[in-house]
Structure formats: C-alpha cells, structure tokens
Amino acid sequence: MPLVLKIAWRNIWRHKGKCLVIGLILFLGAFFMTVGNSIISGMNAGLTENIVNSFTGDIVIISDEQDHNNVLLDMMSGKPLKVIRNYEAVEQVMDDALVHAFLPATAGVVMGLEPGAEMITYMLLGVNIERYQQMFPGNFRVTEGRVFNSGERGILIPELVRTASYEFLDYWFVPQGESLVVENLMEDAFAYKHSLELRSDLVFMGSSHSGSFFDVQVPVTGIIEYRALNKIWGNYAIVDIESFREAHNYVTGADSAIEVSEDRLDLLALNAFDELFDFDDLLADTVVEGDSFNFEELQQAFVREDSPLDLDAGSFNLVFVKLAEGVSQKDGLAHLNQVFSDNNLNVRAVSWQDSVGLIGSMAVMVKAALNIFVMCIFFVAIIIIMNTLSMAALERVTEIGMMRAIGARKGFLKTMFLCETGMLSFFFGGLGIAAGVTLVYFLRAANITTENEILQLVYGGNSFHPILTATDFLIGVTELGIVTVLSVLYPLRVVGKIVPLDAVARD
Amino acid sequence: MSVISVKRVERDYPLGKTTVHALRGVDLEIPEGSFFSIIGPSGSGKTTLLNIIGCIDNPTAGTVSIDGEETTKLNDKQITDLRLHKLGFIFQNFNLIPVLNVWENVEFPLLLMKTHRKKEIKARVEKLIAAVGLEQHAHHKPAELSGGQRQRVAIARALVTNPKIILADEPTANLDSETSHSILKLMRDLNETEKTTFVFSTHDPDVLKYAKSIVQIKDGKLVHAEEEVI
Ligand SMILES: Nc1ncnc2c1ncn2[C@@H]1O[C@H](COP(=O)(O)OP(=O)(O)OP(=O)(O)O)[C@@H](O)[C@H]1O
Ligand SMILES: [Mg+2]
C-alpha cells in the first residue's frame, strides 16, 4: 500500500469519532441524493409517459396568431384558439426525419346549452378518433358504452365531467342505447337512482372569431376514464372533430368537399344571423370577394351525407407532435420553428410544458423543488464536512508541521488529507447510495398510488414509481465526488498553510 | 569551507504591544564535519537559532546559507527538499507520526525521498533501530513508548537519510545517562565516519564532553567565539 494511503487509512481509525460524523453526513447526503434523483427521474418518465405519450406529444403546434402558448389548460381566457390557416402546408413539412408522428386536432371551451339552467362549460378535444387512438393508444379506457366510429357523430364524456354535470345540473350521462349502471353512480346520486334524470346527448355552443354562435347536438357514445392524471386531464371530453368544427364555424370536412374558405363561412354565419334579426344593412356592407358562390349549395353541404368524409380536410387549431426517438425537445422545437419560419407558415411549435400552462410550470416547479432539495443536502453536507475537516486539520497542526519539517511536501500532506476524505466518501457514500437504491427498489415494489393532483405531478402519474437508471447512478456517484472535492478544498488550504514552525511552536 | 553560515541574523517576535528580540545579530560559521554544541540558559535563543538554521523559521534580518546555498532565497519546495535531503531534525518535543509504528516512523523520510531500494531501506532502518536499542519495540506505536524511547526513535529518523547536517534541540534531555552516552557515541561515530555535521543545543554537561566546538548564547547574542575543546 502506498505510504500516503497507509497513513490516511490509519488516521481514519485514529480519529474514529470525527470520521463517523463525516461518514454519517456523506451517507445521508448520498442516500437522499440517490432517492431524490430517482424521484426526479421517475417523475420525468411518468410525465413523459402520462402527458407526452398520452395527451400532448412532445411538441404542440399552434397558430402564430395565438397570443399565449398554454392552449390546452387555460380555462381563464375564454377566447377560442386561433385556427391554423394553412394546415395543408403545415402537414407537408411534417414529413420530417425528426417527427415520429403527428395529430391535427381542435381544442377549446364550449358552453353547454341548458334551457332555464345555469351555464356549464365543457373542455373539448375534437379529433379524428381513428388517428387519435393511433397517436395516443390506450390513454383512456371506456367504462360505459363505446368509442364512436370514425366519421360518426359522438362524444366521450370522462367520469370527472359526468360527476361535475351531476353536481351542477342534476343529470347523469348515460351513453346512447345503454342503461344506467348503478355501480358507477356517485354516492350522492345513488340515493336517487330511480328518479335520476338521464342524458344521452350533449348540446353545446361554440363561438366563431367573428363572434357568432353555433349550437350542435352530439350523442354521448361512451364514458371514459383516462389512464393517468384524471384529475387534470379528465376535464377534456373527446368529441368527433366535425361537431367541434360546426360549433365553432370552422371549415368542416364536408365544407372542404365543396371548397369553402373560413372567410366565406363567417359570411354565411352573418347571413344566417341576418335572417334571424333582420340586419339588412350589415349584409349590404359586406363585400364578397373572389368567385361568387352558391348559397344553396353551401347549405346543402351542412346536411350530413352518407359518403365518407375526409376528416383531415377541415380546420384545425393545433397539431400534436411526437418526436422521433432520441431527438431532444429543444432540438425538435428549434428545428420545427426554423422550418415554419423558412416556409412562412404562420404557425409555431411550443413545448408540451408550455401548452399545458400551469400544469407544465407546476411540473417544472415540483422538479425544481426536488432539485433544490438535493442541492440543499449538497450544500449542508459540504458545509458540515468542510468544518469538521478544517477542525481536524487544525487539531493535527503539530503532527502535520513536523511532517513538513522532516521533508514532506505540501502535496504529500494534501494528498493524505484527500485520501482520508476520499476513503470516507467511498465507503459511507457508497453505503448511502446502496441504501438509496434499496429504498427505491422497495418504493417501486410498494406501488403507492394517489388521487391528489399535486402528488400526481410529483409522481408523474397516479402511482409513485421512482426510477434509478444507470445515468442516475453515475450522476449520484459524480455528485458524491463533487461534494467530496468541494468540502475538502478549504481544509486543504488549511493544511497547505501549516508550516514546519507549527511543529515546534509552544502552546 | 563552512557548511552552515549565519550572518547578522536577528529574530523578533511580536508579543502584544512589545517585541521580543530572540536573536540580536548572530554571526556563526560552522565547518563541515563539526560536532557543534550551542549552550545557554533557558530562553536565551537556542531553539530559535536552530530553527532558523533548519529553515523552519525565517530570520527577521540577516542571511543563512546551507552548503553554500542561501536558504532565505529558496521557495517552499526547494526548502522542503533541502530539509529532506540535507538536514535531519531532532526536536526538543520529540515529534513522531502517531499512526505509524517505530519502524515506519524511522522509514518515513526514506520513503519520501523515493531514491532507495526496498532492501536498502530495510537494512538502514534495521541498523538505526538497533543503534538506538529499540529492536524490541520496532512494531510499537509512539503512544506505547516512554519519552526516552520516543526521543530515540526521533534520533533514528533524523539519521536514517544520512543527511549532511543534523540539528538537534536538546537531544538527550529526556534520556537516562546510559542511553545518552550510547546515542552521543553513535552520533560521534557518524560524525567521524560519514563526516555528518552535528549541531545541537544542550544544558547537559555530560553532553559537552562529546562536543568538539561549543558556542554560548545569552539573550540572543553569542558570548564566546567558538573554541576547540579537543
Ligand atoms: N513564537 C514565539 N513568540 C514569542 N516569543 C517567542 C516565540 N518563540 C520564542 N520566543 C521567545 O524568544 C526567546 C528565545 O526562545 P528560545 O525558545 O529560542 O529559547 P531556548 O534557548 O530554546 O530556551 P529553552 O532552553 O528553555 O528551550 C524567549 O524569550 C522566548 O520567550
Ligand atoms: Mg529550546
């Protein structure tokens, strides 16, 4: 064994008490760092699995006219999302090596129409259901009824929305053609199970950008429950995209079949209003540009046809994008935004975190809090170890000064000190990491679940699944190394300042 | 030519608002191969002078040369190496490495030098431990030794590198007269065979019998010029 190591090793045994204190701190530091890091990893993986893979993709594309980015969970503004004007052109550039899959959709808040009752709002996601289930397979399960078919009218009501509807409006959604499933009733409703008002369709009203309102009636085909984060995502009912478009006066797939533009639809809306309220002058002021169009023909288009529609031909207000394996979100965002601006597409790509607004930033905050916690452990460990080591150095002034006097260089003594700390760090830190790994293992096995929204964010889903990857392990070891080096820096300075004279100095 | 050359060395210690003048202009030339004794009452400056010669302390004024090299001009590494290769120390408060046993303490400077083979190291350490009569205690830690035994370990450690100069601050202060004599004899032998220069401070009149030259210090000043005793 090299001389320095031998002396360092024996010094550890000579100063057992101090070494135990340092060791304990290193142990706890390494332990909490390991557990903290695996919670962060678990959260990341959970959020990726439960939000990225199930709800939003990595990136969301929205119109450049959209003033804010949190398009999915911003219930305050009440303004409808801006339509992507040139979706076809956007679709063309989505054939990109960095893009794994994409799904155009519409999202927005609509008002339930309830004569004589209070207003209730619904958050709707309008999708081509076939493509939706390919993009986000298995992200919900049907608890009652069925998923509407592609091209069919229908809405899937989440349990959370059904409960809310009962609480506010006193009726209970039951899918069309299905009977009441008593076991699924909420406790409150259970008592009234015989006199319950059942509903099998939803009438809602959206607004166009020109301020006109359109109401649509959609049959409820199924009740669903999302696989995770129900409390957060469960507000979103999934509706067939054509119904959504009609309620918002977007260009529908049916409109596209006869080539009508957004502007003209607004005009059409004006016309309808005009007939109702007799606003002759308003119509007179409207200048019709381009080819003249046949109003009759347009109205016919509103009558559903049996022939299958191209659901992807109408308007969208957002596109969910999953990036190819290994592409970082940062790179994906930069690349897509570059492509969009190069092609003047008037859309922008935003991160999923931004698209879910508060939830995204809360996830970031929770992560930051966990990180700060780990940092604090770091910091406290460094301070305490630094102090203890400096005191140890000062206690050994005579001994160290004598070694200097008989020819040991500063470097030798610093190495000796570093070895002492290094060995402690290796042993106790290693134990701490091992204990952390064990705890993580048990936590995973325990399969803890929660209904609490905040905890769901910490867990990254409904269940607590901290993850310890090889990278995390390496990060843990590196952090331990950094703590060791940082905490020994000052004590090493103290050692470096000890001079041979200290060996003979009188007390 | 003198192996140690001390010129107009002064050493002041600030002590509160006053200053202690521990050395007040010391001039001293010690030729190679001397067996040199510094005597003087307690507090006269013996330890201070030895520390300055051994580059453990720096003079407030004046210069010190060891083997022709002015030590006051060297940097820390050079001074450390000079101490390792040319000087051996025996401290007044015998100072050992507590975690190493007798053998390892003696071996320590040789290992630092990194210039000797294992066999050579073993032979030397063995010889010196035998010379100071500690064969039976080679594997004891300093804490398990008496004061005199520790002092002998310190002596063996100072001698093991075969330095040009050995500085010893009251080397026999804690030894019984028999051990004192054997150690002084050992030093004299080394002095004669290896031409090692010995400089030591002492109170002990017995020790003075062995000294070839003696200088007396009082209140930080040399009283006599060195005189040949033998
Ligand atoms: N670090 C210091 N601070 C203040 N004064 C000091 C210091 N070291 C030595 N002195 C003073 O310098 C003077 C010389 O001290 P030194 O230790 O050299 O004496 P000494 O001859 O070795 O005495 P002794 O025989 O008792 O060992 C003394 O008056 C002492 O008090
Ligand atoms: Mg003294």
GROMACS .gro file of N, CA, C and O in nm, chain A residues 3 6-7 10-11 14 398-399 402-410 412 499-501 503-506, chain B residues 51 56-57 76-77 80-81 83-84 89 91 93 95-101 104 108 111-112 141 157:
model
  200
    3LEU      N    1   0.250   0.477   0.080
    3LEU     CA    2   0.267   0.540   0.210
    3LEU      C    3   0.150   0.630   0.246
    3LEU      O    4   0.096   0.622   0.357
    6LYS      N    5  -0.158   0.444   0.337
    6LYS     CA    6  -0.143   0.375   0.466
    6LYS      C    7  -0.167   0.474   0.580
    6LYS      O    8  -0.245   0.446   0.672
    7ILE      N    9  -0.103   0.592   0.570
    7ILE     CA   10  -0.119   0.690   0.677
    7ILE      C   11  -0.265   0.736   0.684
    7ILE      O   12  -0.324   0.747   0.791
   10ARG      N   13  -0.486   0.477   0.843
   10ARG     CA   14  -0.471   0.467   0.988
   10ARG      C   15  -0.525   0.591   1.058
   10ARG      O   16  -0.577   0.583   1.169
   11ASN      N   17  -0.512   0.707   0.991
   11ASN     CA   18  -0.567   0.828   1.052
   11ASN      C   19  -0.717   0.818   1.070
   11ASN      O   20  -0.772   0.869   1.168
   14ARG      N   21  -0.772   0.632   1.370
   14ARG     CA   22  -0.730   0.709   1.488
   14ARG      C   23  -0.835   0.812   1.526
   14ARG      O   24  -0.855   0.840   1.643
  398THR      N   25   0.053   2.021   1.483
  398THR     CA   26   0.188   1.983   1.524
  398THR      C   27   0.238   1.866   1.440
  398THR      O   28   0.350   1.867   1.388
  399GLU      N   29   0.150   1.768   1.428
  399GLU     CA   30   0.185   1.647   1.353
  399GLU      C   31   0.217   1.681   1.207
  399GLU      O   32   0.318   1.636   1.151
  402MET      N   33   0.532   1.887   1.172
  402MET     CA   34   0.652   1.802   1.187
  402MET      C   35   0.680   1.726   1.056
  402MET      O   36   0.795   1.716   1.013
  403MET      N   37   0.575   1.676   0.995
  403MET     CA   38   0.596   1.603   0.869
  403MET      C   39   0.655   1.696   0.763
  403MET      O   40   0.742   1.657   0.685
  404ARG      N   41   0.605   1.821   0.764
  404ARG     CA   42   0.663   1.919   0.673
  404ARG      C   43   0.810   1.941   0.707
  404ARG      O   44   0.895   1.948   0.619
  405ALA      N   45   0.841   1.951   0.838
  405ALA     CA   46   0.977   1.982   0.881
  405ALA      C   47   1.075   1.872   0.840
  405ALA      O   48   1.189   1.899   0.808
  406ILE      N   49   1.031   1.748   0.842
  406ILE     CA   50   1.126   1.643   0.808
  406ILE      C   51   1.120   1.609   0.660
  406ILE      O   52   1.174   1.508   0.616
  407GLY      N   53   1.057   1.694   0.580
  407GLY     CA   54   1.074   1.682   0.435
  407GLY      C   55   0.953   1.641   0.354
  407GLY      O   56   0.966   1.615   0.235
  408ALA      N   57   0.834   1.635   0.416
  408ALA     CA   58   0.714   1.604   0.337
  408ALA      C   59   0.666   1.732   0.270
  408ALA      O   60   0.652   1.835   0.335
  409ARG      N   61   0.642   1.723   0.140
  409ARG     CA   62   0.594   1.842   0.068
  409ARG      C   63   0.447   1.867   0.099
  409ARG      O   64   0.376   1.777   0.140
  410LYS      N   65   0.405   1.989   0.070
  410LYS     CA   66   0.263   2.024   0.087
  410LYS      C   67   0.175   1.924   0.015
  410LYS      O   68   0.072   1.881   0.065
  412PHE      N   69   0.214   1.618  -0.054
  412PHE     CA   70   0.202   1.490   0.014
  412PHE      C   71   0.093   1.497   0.120
  412PHE      O   72   0.006   1.409   0.129
  499VAL      N   73   0.289   2.534   0.863
  499VAL     CA   74   0.433   2.542   0.835
  499VAL      C   75   0.509   2.459   0.937
  499VAL      O   76   0.457   2.428   1.044
  500PRO      N   77   0.633   2.424   0.902
  500PRO     CA   78   0.712   2.343   0.994
  500PRO      C   79   0.723   2.404   1.134
  500PRO      O   80   0.725   2.332   1.232
  501LEU      N   81   0.725   2.536   1.139
  501LEU     CA   82   0.738   2.601   1.269
  501LEU      C   83   0.625   2.561   1.363
  501LEU      O   84   0.644   2.555   1.485
  503ALA      N   85   0.526   2.287   1.417
  503ALA     CA   86   0.562   2.163   1.484
  503ALA      C   87   0.633   2.191   1.616
  503ALA      O   88   0.623   2.111   1.709
  504VAL      N   89   0.703   2.301   1.622
  504VAL     CA   90   0.780   2.330   1.743
  504VAL      C   91   0.720   2.443   1.824
  504VAL      O   92   0.768   2.475   1.931
  505ALA      N   93   0.613   2.504   1.768
  505ALA     CA   94   0.553   2.616   1.838
  505ALA      C   95   0.503   2.572   1.974
  505ALA      O   96   0.446   2.464   1.988
  506ARG      N   97   0.523   2.655   2.069
  506ARG     CA   98   0.473   2.623   2.204
  506ARG      C   99   0.324   2.656   2.209
  506ARG      O  100   0.274   2.735   2.132
  558ASN      N  101   1.614   2.658   1.475
  558ASN     CA  102   1.501   2.662   1.380
  558ASN      C  103   1.538   2.744   1.257
  558ASN      O  104   1.500   2.708   1.146
  563ILE      N  105   1.320   2.623   0.943
  563ILE     CA  106   1.187   2.605   0.997
  563ILE      C  107   1.129   2.741   1.032
  563ILE      O  108   1.009   2.762   1.030
  564ASP      N  109   1.218   2.832   1.061
  564ASP     CA  110   1.177   2.968   1.094
  564ASP      C  111   1.259   3.062   1.005
  564ASP      O  112   1.366   3.026   0.957
  583ASP      N  113   0.932   2.736  -0.134
  583ASP     CA  114   0.887   2.637  -0.037
  583ASP      C  115   0.930   2.495  -0.075
  583ASP      O  116   0.976   2.418   0.009
  584LYS      N  117   0.914   2.461  -0.202
  584LYS     CA  118   0.950   2.326  -0.247
  584LYS      C  119   1.099   2.301  -0.230
  584LYS      O  120   1.141   2.195  -0.183
  587THR      N  121   1.179   2.254   0.128
  587THR     CA  122   1.134   2.122   0.174
  587THR      C  123   1.231   2.014   0.131
  587THR      O  124   1.269   1.926   0.209
  588ASP      N  125   1.272   2.020   0.005
  588ASP     CA  126   1.366   1.919  -0.045
  588ASP      C  127   1.501   1.930   0.023
  588ASP      O  128   1.567   1.829   0.050
  590ARG      N  129   1.547   2.028   0.327
  590ARG     CA  130   1.528   1.966   0.459
  590ARG      C  131   1.530   1.814   0.449
  590ARG      O  132   1.588   1.745   0.532
  591LEU      N  133   1.465   1.763   0.345
  591LEU     CA  134   1.455   1.618   0.330
  591LEU      C  135   1.592   1.556   0.301
  591LEU      O  136   1.627   1.454   0.359
  596PHE      N  137   1.636   1.639   1.164
  596PHE     CA  138   1.590   1.712   1.283
  596PHE      C  139   1.563   1.622   1.400
  596PHE      O  140   1.503   1.516   1.386
  598PHE      N  141   1.370   1.708   1.743
  598PHE     CA  142   1.303   1.818   1.812
  598PHE      C  143   1.312   1.803   1.962
  598PHE      O  144   1.324   1.692   2.014
  600ASN      N  145   1.064   1.868   2.161
  600ASN     CA  146   0.945   1.790   2.198
  600ASN      C  147   0.929   1.679   2.096
  600ASN      O  148   0.847   1.687   2.008
  602ASN      N  149   0.885   1.447   1.822
  602ASN     CA  150   0.767   1.464   1.743
  602ASN      C  151   0.759   1.348   1.645
  602ASN      O  152   0.830   1.344   1.547
  603LEU      N  153   0.668   1.254   1.672
  603LEU     CA  154   0.657   1.137   1.583
  603LEU      C  155   0.519   1.134   1.519
  603LEU      O  156   0.427   1.201   1.563
  604ILE      N  157   0.509   1.054   1.413
  604ILE     CA  158   0.378   1.038   1.349
  604ILE      C  159   0.300   0.933   1.427
  604ILE      O  160   0.341   0.817   1.434
  605PRO      N  161   0.191   0.976   1.489
  605PRO     CA  162   0.125   0.887   1.587
  605PRO      C  163   0.070   0.758   1.527
  605PRO      O  164   0.062   0.658   1.598
  606VAL      N  165   0.033   0.761   1.399
  606VAL     CA  166  -0.030   0.640   1.345
  606VAL      C  167   0.072   0.540   1.292
  606VAL      O  168   0.035   0.430   1.250
  607LEU      N  169   0.197   0.579   1.290
  607LEU     CA  170   0.298   0.485   1.239
  607LEU      C  171   0.376   0.425   1.355
  607LEU      O  172   0.398   0.491   1.458
  608ASN      N  173   0.417   0.300   1.342
  608ASN     CA  174   0.496   0.238   1.447
  608ASN      C  175   0.642   0.280   1.436
  608ASN      O  176   0.678   0.359   1.348
  611GLU      N  177   0.809   0.222   1.102
  611GLU     CA  178   0.754   0.306   0.996
  611GLU      C  179   0.792   0.454   1.012
  611GLU      O  180   0.814   0.524   0.914
  615PHE      N  181   1.003   0.661   0.734
  615PHE     CA  182   0.925   0.765   0.667
  615PHE      C  183   1.005   0.858   0.574
  615PHE      O  184   0.974   0.871   0.455
  618LEU      N  185   1.119   0.690   0.256
  618LEU     CA  186   1.012   0.667   0.159
  618LEU      C  187   0.979   0.797   0.085
  618LEU      O  188   0.950   0.795  -0.034
  619LEU      N  189   0.986   0.909   0.158
  619LEU     CA  190   0.960   1.038   0.093
  619LEU      C  191   1.065   1.066  -0.015
  619LEU      O  192   1.035   1.124  -0.119
  648LYS      N  193   0.361   0.158   1.856
  648LYS     CA  194   0.323   0.294   1.817
  648LYS      C  195   0.384   0.391   1.919
  648LYS      O  196   0.407   0.353   2.035
  664ARG      N  197   1.524   0.844   1.318
  664ARG     CA  198   1.459   0.900   1.199
  664ARG      C  199   1.545   1.012   1.138
  664ARG      O  200   1.556   1.024   1.016
   0.00000   0.00000   0.00000
